[in-house]
CSV table of C-alpha atoms and ligand atoms in Angstrom, one decimal:
chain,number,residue,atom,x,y,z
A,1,UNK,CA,0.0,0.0,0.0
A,2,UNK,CA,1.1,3.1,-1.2
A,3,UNK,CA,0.6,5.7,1.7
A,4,UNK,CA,1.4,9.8,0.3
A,5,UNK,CA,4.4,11.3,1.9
A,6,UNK,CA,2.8,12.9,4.3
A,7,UNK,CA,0.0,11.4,5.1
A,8,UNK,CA,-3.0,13.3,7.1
A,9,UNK,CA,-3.1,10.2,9.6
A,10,UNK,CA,0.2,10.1,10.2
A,11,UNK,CA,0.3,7.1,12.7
A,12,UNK,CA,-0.6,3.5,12.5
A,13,UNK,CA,-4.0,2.5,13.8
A,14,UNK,CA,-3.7,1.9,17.5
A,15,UNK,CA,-3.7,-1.5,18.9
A,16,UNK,CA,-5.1,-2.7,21.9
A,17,UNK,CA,-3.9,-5.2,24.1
A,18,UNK,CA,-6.8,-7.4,24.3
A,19,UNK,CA,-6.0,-9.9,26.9
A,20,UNK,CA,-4.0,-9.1,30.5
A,21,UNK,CA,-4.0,-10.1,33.9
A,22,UNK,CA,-7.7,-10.5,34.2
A,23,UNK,CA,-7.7,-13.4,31.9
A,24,UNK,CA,-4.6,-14.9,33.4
A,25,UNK,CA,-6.0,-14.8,36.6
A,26,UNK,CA,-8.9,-17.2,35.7
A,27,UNK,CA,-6.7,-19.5,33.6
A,28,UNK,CA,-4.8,-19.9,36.5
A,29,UNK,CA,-7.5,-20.7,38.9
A,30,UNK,CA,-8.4,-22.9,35.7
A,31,UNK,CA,-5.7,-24.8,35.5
A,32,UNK,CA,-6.2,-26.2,39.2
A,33,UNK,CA,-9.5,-27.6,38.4
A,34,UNK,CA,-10.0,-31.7,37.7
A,35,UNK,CA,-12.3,-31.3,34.8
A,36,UNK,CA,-12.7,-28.3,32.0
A,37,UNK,CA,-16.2,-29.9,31.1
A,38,UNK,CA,-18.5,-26.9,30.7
A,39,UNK,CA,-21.6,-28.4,32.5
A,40,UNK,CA,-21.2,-26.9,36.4
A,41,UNK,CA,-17.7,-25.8,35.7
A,42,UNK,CA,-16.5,-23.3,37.6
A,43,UNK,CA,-15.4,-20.4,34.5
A,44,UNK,CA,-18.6,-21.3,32.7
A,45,UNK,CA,-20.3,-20.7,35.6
A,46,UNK,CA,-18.4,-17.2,36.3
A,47,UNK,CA,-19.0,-16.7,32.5
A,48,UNK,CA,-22.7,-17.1,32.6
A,49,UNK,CA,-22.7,-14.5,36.0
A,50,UNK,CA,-21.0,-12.2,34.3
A,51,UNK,CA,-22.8,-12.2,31.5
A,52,UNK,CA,-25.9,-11.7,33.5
A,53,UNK,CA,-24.6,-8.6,34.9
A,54,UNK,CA,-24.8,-7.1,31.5
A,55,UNK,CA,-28.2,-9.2,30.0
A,56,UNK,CA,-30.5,-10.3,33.3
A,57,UNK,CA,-31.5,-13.0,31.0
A,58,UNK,CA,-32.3,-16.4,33.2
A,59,UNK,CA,-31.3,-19.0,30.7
A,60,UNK,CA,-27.7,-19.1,29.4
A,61,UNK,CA,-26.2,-21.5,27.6
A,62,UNK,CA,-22.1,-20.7,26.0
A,63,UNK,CA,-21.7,-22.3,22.9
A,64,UNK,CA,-18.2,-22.8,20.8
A,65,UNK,CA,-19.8,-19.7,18.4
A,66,UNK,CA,-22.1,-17.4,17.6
A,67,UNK,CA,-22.9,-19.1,14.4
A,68,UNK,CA,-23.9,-22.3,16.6
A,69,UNK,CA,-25.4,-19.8,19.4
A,70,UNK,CA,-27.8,-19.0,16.5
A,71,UNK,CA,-28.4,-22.5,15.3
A,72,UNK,CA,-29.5,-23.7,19.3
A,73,UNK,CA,-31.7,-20.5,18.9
A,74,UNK,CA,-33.4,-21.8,15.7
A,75,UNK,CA,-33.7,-25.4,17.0
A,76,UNK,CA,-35.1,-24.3,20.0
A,77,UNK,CA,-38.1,-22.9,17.7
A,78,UNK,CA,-38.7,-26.5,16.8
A,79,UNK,CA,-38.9,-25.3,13.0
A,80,UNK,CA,-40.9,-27.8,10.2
A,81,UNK,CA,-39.2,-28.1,7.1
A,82,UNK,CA,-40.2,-25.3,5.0
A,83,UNK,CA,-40.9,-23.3,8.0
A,84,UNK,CA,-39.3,-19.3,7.4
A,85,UNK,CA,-37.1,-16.8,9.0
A,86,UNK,CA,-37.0,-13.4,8.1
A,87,UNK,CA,-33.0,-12.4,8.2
A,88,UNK,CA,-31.7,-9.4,6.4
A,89,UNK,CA,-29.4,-9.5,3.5
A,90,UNK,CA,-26.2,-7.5,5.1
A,91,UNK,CA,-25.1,-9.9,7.7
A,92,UNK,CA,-22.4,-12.7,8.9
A,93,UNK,CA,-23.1,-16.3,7.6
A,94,UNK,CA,-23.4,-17.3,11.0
A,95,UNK,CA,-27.4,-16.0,10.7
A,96,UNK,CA,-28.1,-18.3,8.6
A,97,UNK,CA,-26.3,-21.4,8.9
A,98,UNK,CA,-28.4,-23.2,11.4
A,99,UNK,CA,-31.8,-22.0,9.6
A,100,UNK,CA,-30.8,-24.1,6.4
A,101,UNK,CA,-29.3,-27.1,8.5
A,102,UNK,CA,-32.8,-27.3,10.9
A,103,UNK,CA,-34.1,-27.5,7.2
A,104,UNK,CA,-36.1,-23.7,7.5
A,105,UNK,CA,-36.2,-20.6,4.8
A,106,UNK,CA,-34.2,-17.4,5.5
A,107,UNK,CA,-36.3,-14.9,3.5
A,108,UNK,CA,-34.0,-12.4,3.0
A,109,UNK,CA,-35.7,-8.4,4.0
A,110,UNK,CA,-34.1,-5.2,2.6
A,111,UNK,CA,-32.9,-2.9,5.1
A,112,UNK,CA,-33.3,0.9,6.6
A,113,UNK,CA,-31.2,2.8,4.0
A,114,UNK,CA,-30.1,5.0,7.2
A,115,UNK,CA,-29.4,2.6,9.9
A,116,UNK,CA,-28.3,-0.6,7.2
A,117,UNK,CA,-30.8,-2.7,10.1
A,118,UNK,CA,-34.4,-4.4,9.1
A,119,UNK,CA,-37.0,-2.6,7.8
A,120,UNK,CA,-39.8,-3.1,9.9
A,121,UNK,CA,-42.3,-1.9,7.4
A,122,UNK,CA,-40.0,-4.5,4.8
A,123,UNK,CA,-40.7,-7.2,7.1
A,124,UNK,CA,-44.4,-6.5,7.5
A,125,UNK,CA,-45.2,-7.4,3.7
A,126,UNK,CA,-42.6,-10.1,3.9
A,127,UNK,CA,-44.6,-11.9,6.5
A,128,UNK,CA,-46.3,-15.2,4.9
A,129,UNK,CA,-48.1,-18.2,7.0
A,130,UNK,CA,-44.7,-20.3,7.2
A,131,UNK,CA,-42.8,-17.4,8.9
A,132,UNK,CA,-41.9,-18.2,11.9
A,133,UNK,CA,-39.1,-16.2,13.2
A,134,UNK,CA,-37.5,-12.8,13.0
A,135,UNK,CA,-33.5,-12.5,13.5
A,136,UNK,CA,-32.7,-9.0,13.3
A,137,UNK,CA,-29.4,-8.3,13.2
A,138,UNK,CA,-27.8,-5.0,15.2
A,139,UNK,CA,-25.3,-3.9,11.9
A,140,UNK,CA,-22.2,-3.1,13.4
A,141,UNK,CA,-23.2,-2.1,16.7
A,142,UNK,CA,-25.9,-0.4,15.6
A,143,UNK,CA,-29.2,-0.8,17.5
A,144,UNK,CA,-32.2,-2.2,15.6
A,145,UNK,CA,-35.8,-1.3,15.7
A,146,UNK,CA,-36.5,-4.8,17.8
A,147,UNK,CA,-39.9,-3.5,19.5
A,148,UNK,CA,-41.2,-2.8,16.3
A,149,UNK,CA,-40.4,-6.4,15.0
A,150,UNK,CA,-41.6,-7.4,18.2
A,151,UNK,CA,-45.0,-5.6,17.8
A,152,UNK,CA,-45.3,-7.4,14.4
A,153,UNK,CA,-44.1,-11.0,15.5
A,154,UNK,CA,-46.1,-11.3,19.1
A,155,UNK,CA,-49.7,-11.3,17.7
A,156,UNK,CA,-48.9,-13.8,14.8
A,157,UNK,CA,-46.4,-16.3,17.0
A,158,UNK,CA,-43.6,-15.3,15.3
A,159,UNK,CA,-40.4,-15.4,17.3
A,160,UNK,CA,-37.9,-13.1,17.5
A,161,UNK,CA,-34.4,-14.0,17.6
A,162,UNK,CA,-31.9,-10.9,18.3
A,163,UNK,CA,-28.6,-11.2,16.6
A,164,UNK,CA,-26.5,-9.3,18.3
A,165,UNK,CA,-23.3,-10.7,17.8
A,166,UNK,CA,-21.6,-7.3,16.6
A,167,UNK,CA,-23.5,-5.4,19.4
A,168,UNK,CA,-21.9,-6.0,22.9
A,169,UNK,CA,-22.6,-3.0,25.0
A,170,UNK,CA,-25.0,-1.5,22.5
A,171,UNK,CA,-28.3,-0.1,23.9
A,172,UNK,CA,-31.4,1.4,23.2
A,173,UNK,CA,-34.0,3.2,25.5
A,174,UNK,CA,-31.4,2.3,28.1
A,175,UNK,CA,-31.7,-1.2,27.6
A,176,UNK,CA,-29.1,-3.4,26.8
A,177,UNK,CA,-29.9,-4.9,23.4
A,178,UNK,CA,-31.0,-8.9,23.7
A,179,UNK,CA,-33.5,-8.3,25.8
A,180,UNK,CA,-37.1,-7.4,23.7
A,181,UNK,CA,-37.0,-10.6,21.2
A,182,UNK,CA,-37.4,-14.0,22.9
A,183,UNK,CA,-33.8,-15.3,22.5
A,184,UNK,CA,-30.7,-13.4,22.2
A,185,UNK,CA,-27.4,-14.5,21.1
A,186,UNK,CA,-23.8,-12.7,20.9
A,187,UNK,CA,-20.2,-13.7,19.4
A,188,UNK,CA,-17.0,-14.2,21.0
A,189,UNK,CA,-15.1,-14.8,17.4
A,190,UNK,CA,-11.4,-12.8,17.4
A,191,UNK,CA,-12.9,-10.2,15.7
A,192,UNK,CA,-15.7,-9.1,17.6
A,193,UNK,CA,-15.4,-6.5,20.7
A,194,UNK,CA,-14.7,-9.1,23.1
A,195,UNK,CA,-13.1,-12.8,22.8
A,196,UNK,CA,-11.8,-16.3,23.9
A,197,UNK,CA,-11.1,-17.1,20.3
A,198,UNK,CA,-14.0,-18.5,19.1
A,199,UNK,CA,-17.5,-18.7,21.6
A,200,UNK,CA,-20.9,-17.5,21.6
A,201,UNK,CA,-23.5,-17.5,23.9
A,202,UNK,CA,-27.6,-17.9,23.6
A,203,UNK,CA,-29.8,-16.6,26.3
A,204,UNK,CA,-33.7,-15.9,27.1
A,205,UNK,CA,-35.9,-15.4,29.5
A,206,UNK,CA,-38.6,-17.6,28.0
A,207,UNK,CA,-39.0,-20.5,30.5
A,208,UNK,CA,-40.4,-23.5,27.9
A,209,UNK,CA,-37.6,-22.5,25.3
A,210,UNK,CA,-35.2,-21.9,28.2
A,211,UNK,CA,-35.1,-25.3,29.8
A,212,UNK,CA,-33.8,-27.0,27.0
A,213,UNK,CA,-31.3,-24.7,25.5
A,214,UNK,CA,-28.5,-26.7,26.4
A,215,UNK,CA,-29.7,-29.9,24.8
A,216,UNK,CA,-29.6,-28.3,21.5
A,217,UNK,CA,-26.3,-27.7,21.9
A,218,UNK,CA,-25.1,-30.3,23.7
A,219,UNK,CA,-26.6,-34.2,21.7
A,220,UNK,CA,-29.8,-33.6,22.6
A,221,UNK,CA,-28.2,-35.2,26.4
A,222,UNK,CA,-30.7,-34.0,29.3
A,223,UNK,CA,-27.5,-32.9,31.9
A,224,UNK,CA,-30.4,-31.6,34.2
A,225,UNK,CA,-32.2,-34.6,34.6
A,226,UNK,CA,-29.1,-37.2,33.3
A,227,UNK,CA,-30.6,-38.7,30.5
A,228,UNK,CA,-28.7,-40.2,27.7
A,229,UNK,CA,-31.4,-41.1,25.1
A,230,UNK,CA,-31.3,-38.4,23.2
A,231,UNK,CA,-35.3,-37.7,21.4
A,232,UNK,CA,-34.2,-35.7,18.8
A,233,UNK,CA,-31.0,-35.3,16.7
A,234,UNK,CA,-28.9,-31.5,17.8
A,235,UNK,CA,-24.9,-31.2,17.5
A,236,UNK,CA,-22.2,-30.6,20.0
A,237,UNK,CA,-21.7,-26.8,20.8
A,238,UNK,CA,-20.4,-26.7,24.1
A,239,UNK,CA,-18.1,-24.5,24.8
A,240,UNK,CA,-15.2,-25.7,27.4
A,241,UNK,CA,-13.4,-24.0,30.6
A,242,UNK,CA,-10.7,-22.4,28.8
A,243,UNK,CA,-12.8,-20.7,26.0
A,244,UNK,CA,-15.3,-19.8,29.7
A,245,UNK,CA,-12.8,-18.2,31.6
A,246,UNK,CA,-10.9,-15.8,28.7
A,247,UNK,CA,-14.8,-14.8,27.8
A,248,UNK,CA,-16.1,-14.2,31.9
A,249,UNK,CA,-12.6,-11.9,32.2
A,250,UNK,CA,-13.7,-10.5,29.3
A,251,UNK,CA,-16.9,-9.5,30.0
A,252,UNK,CA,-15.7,-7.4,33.1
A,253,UNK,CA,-13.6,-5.1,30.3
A,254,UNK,CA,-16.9,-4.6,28.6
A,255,UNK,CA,-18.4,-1.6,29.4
A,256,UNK,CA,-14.7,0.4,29.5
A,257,UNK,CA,-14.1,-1.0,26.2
A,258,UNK,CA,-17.4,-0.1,24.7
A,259,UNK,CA,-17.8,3.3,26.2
A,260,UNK,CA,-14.4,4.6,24.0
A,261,UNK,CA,-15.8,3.0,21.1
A,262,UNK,CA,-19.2,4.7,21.7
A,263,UNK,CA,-17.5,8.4,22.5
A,264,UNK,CA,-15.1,7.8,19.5
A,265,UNK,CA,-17.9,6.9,16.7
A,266,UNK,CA,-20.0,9.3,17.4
A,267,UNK,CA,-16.9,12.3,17.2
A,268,UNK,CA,-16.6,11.3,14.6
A,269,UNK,CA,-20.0,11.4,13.1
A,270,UNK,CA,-20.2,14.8,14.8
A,271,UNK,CA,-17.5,15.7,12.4
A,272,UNK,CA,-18.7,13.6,9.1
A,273,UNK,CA,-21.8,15.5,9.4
A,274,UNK,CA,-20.6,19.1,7.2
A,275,UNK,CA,-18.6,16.9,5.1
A,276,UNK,CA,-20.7,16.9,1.8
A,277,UNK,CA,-21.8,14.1,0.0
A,278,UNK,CA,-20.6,11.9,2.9
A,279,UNK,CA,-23.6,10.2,5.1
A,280,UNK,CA,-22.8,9.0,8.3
A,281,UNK,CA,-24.4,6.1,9.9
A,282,UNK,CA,-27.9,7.3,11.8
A,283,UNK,CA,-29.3,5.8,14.9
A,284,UNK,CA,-32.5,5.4,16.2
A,285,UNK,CA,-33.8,7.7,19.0
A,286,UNK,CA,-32.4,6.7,22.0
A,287,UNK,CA,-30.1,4.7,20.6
A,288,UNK,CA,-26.1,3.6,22.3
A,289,UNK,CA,-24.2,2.6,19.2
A,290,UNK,CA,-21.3,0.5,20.2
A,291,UNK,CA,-19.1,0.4,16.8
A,292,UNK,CA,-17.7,-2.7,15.9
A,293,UNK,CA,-16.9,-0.7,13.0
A,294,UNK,CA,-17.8,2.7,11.6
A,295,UNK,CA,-19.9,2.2,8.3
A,296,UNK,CA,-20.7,5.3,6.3
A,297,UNK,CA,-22.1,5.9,3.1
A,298,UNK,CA,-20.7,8.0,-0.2
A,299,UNK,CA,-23.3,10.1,-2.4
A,300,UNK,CA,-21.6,8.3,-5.6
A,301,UNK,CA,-23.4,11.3,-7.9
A,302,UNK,CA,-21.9,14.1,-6.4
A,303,UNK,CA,-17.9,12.8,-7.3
A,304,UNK,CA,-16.0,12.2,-9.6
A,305,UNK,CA,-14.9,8.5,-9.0
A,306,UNK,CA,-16.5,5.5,-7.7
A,307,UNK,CA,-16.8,3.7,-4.3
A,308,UNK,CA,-13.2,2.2,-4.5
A,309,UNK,CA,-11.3,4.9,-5.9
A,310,UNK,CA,-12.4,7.2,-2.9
A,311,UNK,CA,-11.5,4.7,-0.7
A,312,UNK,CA,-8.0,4.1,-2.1
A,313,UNK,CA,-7.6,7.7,-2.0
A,314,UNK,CA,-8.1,7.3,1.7
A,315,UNK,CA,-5.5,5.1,2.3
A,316,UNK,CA,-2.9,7.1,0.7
A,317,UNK,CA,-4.3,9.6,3.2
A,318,UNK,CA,-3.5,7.2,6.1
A,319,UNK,CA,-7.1,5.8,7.0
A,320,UNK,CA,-7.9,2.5,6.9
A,321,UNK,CA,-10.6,2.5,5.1
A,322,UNK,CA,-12.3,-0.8,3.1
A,323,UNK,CA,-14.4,-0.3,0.5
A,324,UNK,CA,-17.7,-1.6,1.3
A,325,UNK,CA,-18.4,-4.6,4.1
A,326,UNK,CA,-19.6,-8.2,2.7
A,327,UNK,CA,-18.8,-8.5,-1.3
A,328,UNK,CA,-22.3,-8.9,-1.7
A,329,UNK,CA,-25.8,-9.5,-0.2
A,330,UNK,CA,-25.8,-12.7,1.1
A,331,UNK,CA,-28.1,-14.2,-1.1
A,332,UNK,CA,-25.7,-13.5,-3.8
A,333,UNK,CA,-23.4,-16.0,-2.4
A,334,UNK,CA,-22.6,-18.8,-5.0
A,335,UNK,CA,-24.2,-21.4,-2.2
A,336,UNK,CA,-27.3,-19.5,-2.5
A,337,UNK,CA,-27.4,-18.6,-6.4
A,338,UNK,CA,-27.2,-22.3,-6.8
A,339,UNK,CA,-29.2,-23.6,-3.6
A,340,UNK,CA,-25.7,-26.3,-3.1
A,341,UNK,CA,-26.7,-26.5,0.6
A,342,UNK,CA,-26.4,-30.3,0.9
A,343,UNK,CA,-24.5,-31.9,-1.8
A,344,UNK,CA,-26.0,-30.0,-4.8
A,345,UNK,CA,-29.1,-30.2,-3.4
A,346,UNK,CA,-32.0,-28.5,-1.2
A,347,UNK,CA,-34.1,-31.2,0.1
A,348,UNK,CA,-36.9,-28.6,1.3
A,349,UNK,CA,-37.5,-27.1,-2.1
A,350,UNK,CA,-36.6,-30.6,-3.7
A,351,UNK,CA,-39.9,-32.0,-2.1
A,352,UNK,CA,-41.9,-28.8,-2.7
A,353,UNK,CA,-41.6,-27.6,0.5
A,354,UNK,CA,-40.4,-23.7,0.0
A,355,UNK,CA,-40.9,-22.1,-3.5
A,356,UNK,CA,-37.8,-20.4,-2.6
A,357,UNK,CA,-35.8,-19.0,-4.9
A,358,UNK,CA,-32.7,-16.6,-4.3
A,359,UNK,CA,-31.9,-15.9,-8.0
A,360,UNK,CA,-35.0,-13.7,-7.8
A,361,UNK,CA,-34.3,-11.8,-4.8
A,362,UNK,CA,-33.5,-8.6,-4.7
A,363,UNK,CA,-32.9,-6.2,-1.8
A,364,UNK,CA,-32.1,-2.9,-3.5
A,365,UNK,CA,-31.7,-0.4,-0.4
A,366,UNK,CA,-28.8,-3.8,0.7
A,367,UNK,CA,-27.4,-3.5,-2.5
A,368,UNK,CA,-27.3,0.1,-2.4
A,369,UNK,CA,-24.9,0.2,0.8
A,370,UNK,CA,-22.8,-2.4,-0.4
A,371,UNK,CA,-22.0,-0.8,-3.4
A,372,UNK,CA,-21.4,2.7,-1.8
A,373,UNK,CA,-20.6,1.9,1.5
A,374,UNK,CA,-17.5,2.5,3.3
A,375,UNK,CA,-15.8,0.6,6.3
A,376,UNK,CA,-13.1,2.4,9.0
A,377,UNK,CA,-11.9,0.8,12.2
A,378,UNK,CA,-12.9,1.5,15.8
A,379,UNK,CA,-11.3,0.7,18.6
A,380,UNK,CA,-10.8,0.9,22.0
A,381,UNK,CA,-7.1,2.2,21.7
A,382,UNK,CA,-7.4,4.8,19.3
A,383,UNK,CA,-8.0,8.4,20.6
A,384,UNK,CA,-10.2,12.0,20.1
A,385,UNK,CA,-7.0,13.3,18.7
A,386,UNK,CA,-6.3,10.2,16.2
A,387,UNK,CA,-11.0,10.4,15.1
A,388,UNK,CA,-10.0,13.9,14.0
A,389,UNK,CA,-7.3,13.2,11.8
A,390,UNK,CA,-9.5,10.2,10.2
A,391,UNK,CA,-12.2,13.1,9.9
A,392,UNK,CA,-9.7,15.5,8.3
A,393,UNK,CA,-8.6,12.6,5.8
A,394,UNK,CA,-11.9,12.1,4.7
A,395,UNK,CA,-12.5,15.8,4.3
A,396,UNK,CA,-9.9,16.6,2.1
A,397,UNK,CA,-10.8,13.4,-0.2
A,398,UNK,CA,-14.4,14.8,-0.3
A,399,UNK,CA,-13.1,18.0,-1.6
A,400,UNK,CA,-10.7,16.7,-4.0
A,401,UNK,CA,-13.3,14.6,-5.7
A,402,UNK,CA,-16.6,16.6,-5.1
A,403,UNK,CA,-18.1,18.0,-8.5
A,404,UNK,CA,-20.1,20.3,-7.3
B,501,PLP,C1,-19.7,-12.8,13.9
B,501,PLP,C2,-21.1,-13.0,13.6
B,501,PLP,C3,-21.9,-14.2,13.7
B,501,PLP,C4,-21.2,-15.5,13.9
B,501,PLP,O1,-20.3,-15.5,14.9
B,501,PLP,P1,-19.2,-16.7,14.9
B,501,PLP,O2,-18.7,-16.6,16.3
B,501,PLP,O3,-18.1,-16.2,13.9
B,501,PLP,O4,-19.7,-17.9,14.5
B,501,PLP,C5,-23.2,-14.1,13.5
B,501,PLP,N1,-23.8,-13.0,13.1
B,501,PLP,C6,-23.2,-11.9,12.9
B,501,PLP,C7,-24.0,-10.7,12.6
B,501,PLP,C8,-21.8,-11.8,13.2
B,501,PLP,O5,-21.2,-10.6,13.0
């Protein structure tokens, strides 16, 4: 990468140090245990407490992702094949990935052209008799419009599954986000804002779905009552004592961690906002973004080159910016386009059970962002005086491109 000789961001992007002495602490009172079996251990345990603290949800249940989080979620809906879930189109594969293998529909939504989250008024028409679920998903740290998706689901027993695997530590109305749908379920992959590697956890406060959250990620096994005879088929998503304790020391960084984020993002939106032609992300009243990333969108008309050419130009400025988030919609990808999801083949549609078909979808607002969205780090280590120079960079580029 080409950087100009004098760069506006003159420094690299700060790094945190993401694990310390919290985490060694627990490890070490780890390694004196006799078992790192998750059932009663002593991390998961201290996990699961301090994950309360954040989310006062009763039923938790860590899993070894957030993609299998999901996928206990979905089985816990007891879905028939055919059965649908509304997802939107701008999201990790880990939404979808246990709808297809419990044999349901994701029925891709477009999205708020402001916020990139579910359209609640999108959702409304896309509601059918086989829809079954909602899984919004809070974009970057951005809070979604759950009540609303709430109000739509509860009369028609539609569930609502919250995705908030990018959204530790975001809020809305002062609530911590997880808690309006009826299950919740969060990330603990490298990249996300806090991590043992890979974990996830799924939690609710829904007592019949509740009760058996760890059989559908642990063999269908009954560890409550001791049974071994399992009466349905789930996987094995358990997460162990090592993944448990690096996520509980975690957890207690949280709000620190998220708070910089929070105060950072939106500088810097303060200072996007006379910047011409560039829209900043928007939140929803009363909304606590807590920035995974920052995701903005160009007004492609009013310069004079194209998504990726403003965002090279602002990495010779120093920023690191991307250009755009996921390639494409995820019903673009090739395992959609060609419905491969088992062997060349999608036993639901094969038997007529879903008229499904994602050549035909489109999601133009989704498309929209993707094509003219752009992607800048946020984190916990970078300061007010590093946001401005980020903000600068993008001002000049603006300027230097802007036709009008
Ligand atoms: C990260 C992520 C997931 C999946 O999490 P993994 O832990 O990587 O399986 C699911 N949904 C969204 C929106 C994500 O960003």
């Amino acid at each position: 990468m080409t950087t100009s000789p004098s760069p506006i961001v003159d420094e690299p992007v700060p790094r945190p140090r993401r694990w310390g002495d919290a985490e060694l602490r627990r490890l070490a009172e780890m390694v004196g245990q006799d078992s790192l079996f998750y059932w009663k251990g002593p991390q998961t345990t201290a996990l699961t407490r301090e994950f309360q603290s954040h989310y006062p949800l009763r039923h938790v249940f860590p899993t070894s992702s957030g993609s299998a989080a999901l996928h206990v979620a979905v089985a816990a809906l007891r879905l028939q094949p055919g059965d649908e879930v509304i997802v939107p189109p701008i999201t990790d594969m880990g939404s979808v990935i246990g709808i297809l293998y419990q044999q349901g529909v994701p029925v891709f939504v477009d999205v708020d052209p402001r916020t990139y989250n579910l359209d609640p008024a999108a959702v409304a028409r896309a509601i059918t008799p086989r829809t079954r679920a909602i899984m919004p998903v809070h974009l970057a740290g951005n809070p979604c419009d759950v009540a609303a998706l709430v109000a739509l689901a509860r009369p028609r027993g539609i569930a609502v599954i919250e995705d908030c695997a990018q959204a530790w530590g975001a809020r809305l109305a002062e609530r911590p986000v997880g808690l309006e749908g009826d299950l919740a379920c969060y990330s603990f992959n490298d990249f996300k804002h806090v991590s043992c590697g890979d974990g996830g956890i799924v939690a609710t406060n829904d007592e019949a779905r509740g009760a058996g959250l760890s059989k559908w990620g642990d063999k269908c096994y009954d560890r409550v009552g001791g049974g071994r005879e399992p009466a349905e088929l789930a996987p094995n998503y358990r997460m162990s004592e090592p993944q448990a304790a690096v996520a509980a020391a975690q957890l207690t960084k949280l709000n620190a961690l998220v708070a910089t984020r929070h105060r950072l993002g939106t500088r810097l939106t303060h200072a996007l906002r006379s910047v011409a032609g560039v829209l900043p992300p928007e939140t929803l009243p009363g909304a606590y973004h807590s920035y995974w990333f920052y995701f903005l969108r160009l007004e492609l008309g009013r310069f004079g080159v194209g998504r990726d050419a403003f965002a090279a130009a602002l990495r010779v400025e120093g920023v690191a910016a991307g250009a755009g988030y996921i390639v494409a919609p995820v019903y673009r990808y090739p395992v959609f386009q060609n419905h491969n999801f088992f062997g060349g083949h999608w036993p639901v549609r094969d038997s007529g059970l879903t008229q499904m078909d994602y050549r035909s979808v489109e999601c133009p607002t989704a498309e929209a962002i993707l094509r003219d969205g752009i992607t800048l780090p946020i984190n916990e280590a970078m300061t007010d005086g590093y946001i401005d120079k980020v903000a600068r960079a993008i001002d000049a580029v603006a300027k230097r491109f802007r036709k009008d």
